[in-house]
Short mmCIF file of C-alpha atoms and ligand atoms in Angstrom, two decimals:
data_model
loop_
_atom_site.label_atom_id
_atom_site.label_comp_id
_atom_site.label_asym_id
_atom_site.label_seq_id
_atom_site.Cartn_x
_atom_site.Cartn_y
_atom_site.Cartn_z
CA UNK A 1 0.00 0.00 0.00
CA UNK A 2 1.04 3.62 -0.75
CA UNK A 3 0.83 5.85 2.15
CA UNK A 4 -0.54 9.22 1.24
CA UNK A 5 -1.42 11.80 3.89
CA UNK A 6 -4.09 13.83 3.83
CA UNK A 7 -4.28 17.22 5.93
CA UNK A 8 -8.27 17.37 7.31
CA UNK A 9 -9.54 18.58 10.95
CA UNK A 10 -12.98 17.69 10.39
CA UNK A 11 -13.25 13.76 10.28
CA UNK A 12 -12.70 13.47 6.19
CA UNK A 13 -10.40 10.66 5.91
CA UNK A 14 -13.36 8.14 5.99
CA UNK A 15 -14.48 9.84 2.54
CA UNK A 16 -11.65 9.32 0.62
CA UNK A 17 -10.79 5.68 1.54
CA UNK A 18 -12.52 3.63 -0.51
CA UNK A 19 -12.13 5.75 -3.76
CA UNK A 20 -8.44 6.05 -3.34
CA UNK A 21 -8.08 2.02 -2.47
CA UNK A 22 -8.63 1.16 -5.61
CA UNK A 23 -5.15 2.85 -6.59
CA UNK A 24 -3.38 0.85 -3.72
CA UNK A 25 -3.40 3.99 -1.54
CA UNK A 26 -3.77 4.09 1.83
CA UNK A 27 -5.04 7.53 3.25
CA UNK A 28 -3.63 8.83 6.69
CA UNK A 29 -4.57 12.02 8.57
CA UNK A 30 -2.02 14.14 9.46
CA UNK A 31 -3.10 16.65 11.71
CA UNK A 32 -0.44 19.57 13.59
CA UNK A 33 -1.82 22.31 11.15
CA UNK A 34 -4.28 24.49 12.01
CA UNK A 35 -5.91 24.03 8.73
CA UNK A 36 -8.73 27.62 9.65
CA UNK A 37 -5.50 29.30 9.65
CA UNK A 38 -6.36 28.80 5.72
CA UNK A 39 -9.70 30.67 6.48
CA UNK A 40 -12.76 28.94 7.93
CA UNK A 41 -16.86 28.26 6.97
CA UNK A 42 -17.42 29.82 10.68
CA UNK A 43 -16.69 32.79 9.95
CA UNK A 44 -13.93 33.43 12.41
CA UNK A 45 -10.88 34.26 10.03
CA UNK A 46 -11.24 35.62 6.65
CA UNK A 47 -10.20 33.81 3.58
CA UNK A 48 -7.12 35.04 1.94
CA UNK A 49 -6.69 32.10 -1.28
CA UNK A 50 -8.86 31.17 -3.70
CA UNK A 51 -10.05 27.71 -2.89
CA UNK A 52 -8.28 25.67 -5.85
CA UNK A 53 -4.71 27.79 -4.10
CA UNK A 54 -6.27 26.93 -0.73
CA UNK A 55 -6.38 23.03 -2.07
CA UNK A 56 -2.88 23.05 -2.84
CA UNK A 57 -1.23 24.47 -0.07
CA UNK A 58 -2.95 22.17 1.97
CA UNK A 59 -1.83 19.42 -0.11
CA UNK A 60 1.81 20.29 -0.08
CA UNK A 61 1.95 20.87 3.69
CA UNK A 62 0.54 17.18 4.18
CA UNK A 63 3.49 15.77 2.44
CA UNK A 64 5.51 18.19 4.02
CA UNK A 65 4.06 17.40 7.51
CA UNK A 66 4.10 13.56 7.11
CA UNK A 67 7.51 13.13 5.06
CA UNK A 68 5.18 11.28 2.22
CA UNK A 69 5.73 11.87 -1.38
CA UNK A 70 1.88 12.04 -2.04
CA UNK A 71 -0.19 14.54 0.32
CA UNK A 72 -4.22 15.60 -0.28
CA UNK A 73 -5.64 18.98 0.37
CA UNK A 74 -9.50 19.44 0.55
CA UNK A 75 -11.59 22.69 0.05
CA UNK A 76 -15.15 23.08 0.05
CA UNK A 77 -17.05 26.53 -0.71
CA UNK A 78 -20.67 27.71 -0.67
CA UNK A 79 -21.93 29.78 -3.20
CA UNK A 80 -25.61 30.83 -4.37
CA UNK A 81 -27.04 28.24 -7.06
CA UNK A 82 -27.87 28.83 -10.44
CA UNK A 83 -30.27 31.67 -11.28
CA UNK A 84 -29.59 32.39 -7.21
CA UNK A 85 -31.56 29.18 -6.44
CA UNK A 86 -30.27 27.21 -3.73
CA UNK A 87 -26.98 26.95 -2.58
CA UNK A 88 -24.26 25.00 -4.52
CA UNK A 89 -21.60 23.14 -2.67
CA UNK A 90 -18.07 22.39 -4.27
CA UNK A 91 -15.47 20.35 -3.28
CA UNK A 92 -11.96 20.29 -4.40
CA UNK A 93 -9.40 17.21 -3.24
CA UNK A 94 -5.83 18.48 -4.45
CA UNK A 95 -3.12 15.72 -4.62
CA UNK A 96 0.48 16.38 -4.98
CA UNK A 97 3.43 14.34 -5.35
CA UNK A 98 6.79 15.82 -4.36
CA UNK A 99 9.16 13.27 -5.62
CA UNK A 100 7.61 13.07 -9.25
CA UNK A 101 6.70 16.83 -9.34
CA UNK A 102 2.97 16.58 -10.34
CA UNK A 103 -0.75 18.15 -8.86
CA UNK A 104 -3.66 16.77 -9.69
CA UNK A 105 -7.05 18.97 -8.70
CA UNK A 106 -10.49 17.08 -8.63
CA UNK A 107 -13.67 18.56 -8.21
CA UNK A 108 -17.42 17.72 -7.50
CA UNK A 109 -20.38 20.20 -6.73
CA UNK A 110 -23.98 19.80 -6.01
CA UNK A 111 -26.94 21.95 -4.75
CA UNK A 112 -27.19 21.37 -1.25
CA UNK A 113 -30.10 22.68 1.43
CA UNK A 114 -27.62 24.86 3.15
CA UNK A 115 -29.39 28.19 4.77
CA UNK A 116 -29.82 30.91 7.28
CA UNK A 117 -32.31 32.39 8.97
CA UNK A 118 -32.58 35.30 11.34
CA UNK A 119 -35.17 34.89 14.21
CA UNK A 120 -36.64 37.10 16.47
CA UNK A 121 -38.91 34.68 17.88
CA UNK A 122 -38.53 30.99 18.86
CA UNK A 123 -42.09 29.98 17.27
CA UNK A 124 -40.04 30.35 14.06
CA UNK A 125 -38.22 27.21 14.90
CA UNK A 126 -41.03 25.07 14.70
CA UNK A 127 -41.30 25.26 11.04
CA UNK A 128 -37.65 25.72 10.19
CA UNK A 129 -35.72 22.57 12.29
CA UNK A 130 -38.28 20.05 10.55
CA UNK A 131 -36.72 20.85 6.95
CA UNK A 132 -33.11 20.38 8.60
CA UNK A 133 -31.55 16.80 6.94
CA UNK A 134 -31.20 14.19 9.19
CA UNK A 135 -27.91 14.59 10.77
CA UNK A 136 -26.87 17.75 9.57
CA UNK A 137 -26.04 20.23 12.75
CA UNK A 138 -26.27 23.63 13.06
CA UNK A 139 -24.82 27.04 14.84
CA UNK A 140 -26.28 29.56 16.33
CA UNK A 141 -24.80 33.63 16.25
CA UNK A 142 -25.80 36.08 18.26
CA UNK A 143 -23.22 39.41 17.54
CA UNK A 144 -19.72 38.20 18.81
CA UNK A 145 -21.17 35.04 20.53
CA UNK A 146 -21.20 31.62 18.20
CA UNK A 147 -22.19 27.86 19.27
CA UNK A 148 -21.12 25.29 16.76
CA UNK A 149 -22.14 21.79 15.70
CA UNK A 150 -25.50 21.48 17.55
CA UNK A 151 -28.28 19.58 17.07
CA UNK A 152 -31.87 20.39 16.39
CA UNK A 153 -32.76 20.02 19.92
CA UNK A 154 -29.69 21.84 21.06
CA UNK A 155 -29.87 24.81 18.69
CA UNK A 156 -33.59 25.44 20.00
CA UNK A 157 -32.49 25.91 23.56
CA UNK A 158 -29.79 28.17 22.52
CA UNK A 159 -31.88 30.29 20.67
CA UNK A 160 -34.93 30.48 23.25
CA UNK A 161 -31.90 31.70 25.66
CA UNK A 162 -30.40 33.94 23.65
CA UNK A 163 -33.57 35.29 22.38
CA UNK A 164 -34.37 37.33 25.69
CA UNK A 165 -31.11 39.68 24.02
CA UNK A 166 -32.33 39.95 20.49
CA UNK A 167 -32.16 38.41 17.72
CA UNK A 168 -30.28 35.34 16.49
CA UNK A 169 -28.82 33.62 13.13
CA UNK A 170 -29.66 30.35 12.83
CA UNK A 171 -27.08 28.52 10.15
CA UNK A 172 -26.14 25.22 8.65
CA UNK A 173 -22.81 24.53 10.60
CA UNK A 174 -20.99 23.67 7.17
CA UNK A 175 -18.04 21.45 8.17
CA UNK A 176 -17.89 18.70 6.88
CA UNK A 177 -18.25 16.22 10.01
CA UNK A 178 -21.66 18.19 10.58
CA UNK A 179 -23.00 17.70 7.32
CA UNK A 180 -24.10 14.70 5.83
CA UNK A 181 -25.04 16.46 2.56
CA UNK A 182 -21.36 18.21 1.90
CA UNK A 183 -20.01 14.48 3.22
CA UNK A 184 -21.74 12.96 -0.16
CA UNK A 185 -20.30 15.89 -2.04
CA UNK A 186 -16.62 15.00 -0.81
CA UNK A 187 -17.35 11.45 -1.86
CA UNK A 188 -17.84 12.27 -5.39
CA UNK A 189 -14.50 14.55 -5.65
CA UNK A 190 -12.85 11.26 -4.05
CA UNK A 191 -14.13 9.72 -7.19
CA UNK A 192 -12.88 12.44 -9.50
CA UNK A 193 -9.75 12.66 -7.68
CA UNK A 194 -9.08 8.85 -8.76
CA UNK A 195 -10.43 9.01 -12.11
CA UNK A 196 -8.19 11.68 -12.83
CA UNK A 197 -5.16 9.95 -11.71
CA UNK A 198 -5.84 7.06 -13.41
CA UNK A 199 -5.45 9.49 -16.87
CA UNK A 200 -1.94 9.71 -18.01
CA UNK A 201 -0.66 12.20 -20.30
CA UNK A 202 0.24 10.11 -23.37
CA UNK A 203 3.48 11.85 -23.83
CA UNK A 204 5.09 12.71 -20.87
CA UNK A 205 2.81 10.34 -18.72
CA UNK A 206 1.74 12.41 -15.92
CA UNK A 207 -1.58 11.82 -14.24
CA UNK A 208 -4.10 14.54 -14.57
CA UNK A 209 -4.85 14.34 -18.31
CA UNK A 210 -8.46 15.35 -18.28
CA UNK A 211 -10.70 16.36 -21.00
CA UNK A 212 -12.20 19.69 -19.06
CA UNK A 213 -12.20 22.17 -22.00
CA UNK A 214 -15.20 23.26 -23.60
CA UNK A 215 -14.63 23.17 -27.36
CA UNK A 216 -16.94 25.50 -29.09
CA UNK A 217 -18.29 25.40 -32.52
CA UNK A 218 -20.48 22.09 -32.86
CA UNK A 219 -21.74 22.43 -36.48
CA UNK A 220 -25.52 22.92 -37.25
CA UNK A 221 -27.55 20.60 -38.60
CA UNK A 222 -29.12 21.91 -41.10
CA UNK A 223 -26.33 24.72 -42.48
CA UNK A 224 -23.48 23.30 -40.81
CA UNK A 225 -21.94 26.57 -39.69
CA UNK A 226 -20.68 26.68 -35.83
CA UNK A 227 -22.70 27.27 -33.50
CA UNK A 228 -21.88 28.35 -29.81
CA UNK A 229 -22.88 24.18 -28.49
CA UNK A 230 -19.82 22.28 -27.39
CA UNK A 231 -18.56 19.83 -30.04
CA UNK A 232 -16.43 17.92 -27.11
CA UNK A 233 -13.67 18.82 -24.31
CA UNK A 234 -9.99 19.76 -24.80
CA UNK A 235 -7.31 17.71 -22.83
CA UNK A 236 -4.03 19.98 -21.88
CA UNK A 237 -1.21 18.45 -20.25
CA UNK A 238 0.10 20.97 -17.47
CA UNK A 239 3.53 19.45 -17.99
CA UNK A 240 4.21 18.96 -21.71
CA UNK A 241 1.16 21.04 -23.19
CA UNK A 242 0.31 18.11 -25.02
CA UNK A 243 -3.82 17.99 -26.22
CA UNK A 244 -6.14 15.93 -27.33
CA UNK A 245 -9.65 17.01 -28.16
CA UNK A 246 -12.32 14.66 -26.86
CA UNK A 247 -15.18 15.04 -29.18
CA UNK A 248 -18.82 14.42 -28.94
CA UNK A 249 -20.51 11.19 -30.87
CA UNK A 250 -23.55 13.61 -32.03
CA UNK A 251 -21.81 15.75 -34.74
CA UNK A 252 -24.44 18.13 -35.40
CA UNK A 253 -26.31 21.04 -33.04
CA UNK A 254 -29.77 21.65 -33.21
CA UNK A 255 -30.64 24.37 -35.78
CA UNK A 256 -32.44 26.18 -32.65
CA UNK A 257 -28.77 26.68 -31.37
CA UNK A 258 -27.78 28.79 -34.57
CA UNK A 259 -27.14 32.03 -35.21
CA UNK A 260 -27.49 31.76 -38.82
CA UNK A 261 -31.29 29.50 -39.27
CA UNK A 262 -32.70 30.56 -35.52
CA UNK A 263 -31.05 34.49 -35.28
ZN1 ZN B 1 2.34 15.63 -20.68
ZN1 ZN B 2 -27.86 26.55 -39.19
#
């Protein structure tokens, strides 16, 4: 088995285990590293890296930490959905292997129930903690006071307390051991993670070879001038700069999609 460490506070290892067996890899925590140094869902320190930098630095100071070759990084975010519906939860697993000089990013993302609410009342709870997932805690902020990762019947006493002094924000508490939802999500980037791996630059033979590219241009139909519709995904070696264009089996767009028969 290959050890590979994996820099996580919140419980994560679990998620990546059985994805990452398959390669012969076997996944240990290292811990030592205040990872919400990085910036944290709570809210306490501001974020100063995008989350794909975030990823990586994490990764490296795994291996660095543990002496591996091969460290992961995770980062999640929370952003509003599409058309500002819902909110949609990514995931990025970095790995990085010091001795061969190669990072591979993976990602995953799905619309997730996360929410807020500010109440000024505790009858307010009686319709909100049904709709909470099973298993999925919450926190509670009040100004500069904050309790994390409680249940429904814990964040209900905290907010009939804290109630009497005004009003409170009720949250999803986002980490990922306190939600099931954003566990699933971390799953699926485990999957991604390994199915990127497993694709090998053809020339130089690095992992990471993914077709992720959006290749414009998919003829019409019926005039068979490009439209704007994907024909297929571009594959770009980080290393070499090799590509290979992945294209898709239908070879013609829908005249609806053109400028030239629908303008
Ligand atoms: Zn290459
Ligand atoms: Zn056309």
């Amino acid at each position: 088995m290959q050890q590979v460490a994996f820099l996580t506070q919140h419980g994560k290892v679990p998620l990546l285990t059985e994805a990452l067996a398959a390669l012969g890899w076997q996944i240990q925590a290292v811990s030592g590293f205040d990872t919400d140094l990085l910036g944290s869902f709570a809210g306490e320190r501001p974020r100063f890296m995008t989350a794909a930098e975030c990823a990586l630095r994490k990764a490296t100071l795994a291996a660095e930490l543990s002496g591996s070759a091969i460290g992961i990084g995770s980062e999640g975010s929370f952003n509003a959905g599409p058309y500002g519906l819902g909110t949609l939860n990514q995931e990025l697993l970095c790995c990085v292997n010091i001795d061969e000089g190669w990072a591979v990013t993976a990602v995953a993302q799905q619309l997730c129930s996360a929410r807020s609410w500010q109440l000024t009342e505790a009858a307010m709870l009686q319709t909100i903690l049904p709709t909470i997932p099973d298993g999925q805690l919450l926190l509670v902020k009040q100004g500069a006071r904050l309790e994390k990762a409680l249940t429904p019947a814990q964040a209900l006493l905290c907010c009939e307390q804290w109630l009497a002094e005004g009003a409170v924000t009720l949250e999803y508490d986002l980490r990922a051991h306190c939600s099931p939802e954003r566990q699933q999500v971390i799953r699926l980037a485990a999957d991604n993670l390994r199915q990127r791996l497993q694709q090998l630059c053809p020339r130089c033979h690095k992992p990471g070879f993914w077709p992720e590219l959006p290749l414009a241009g998919l003829p019409c139909a019926d005039c068979g001038l490009p439209t704007s519709q994907p024909r297929g995904l571009r594959a770009c070696c980080r290393y070499c700069d090799y590509q290979q264009d992945f294209l898709h089996s239908s070879g013609f767009a829908d005249p609806a999609n053109c400028p030239q028969c629908n303008p």
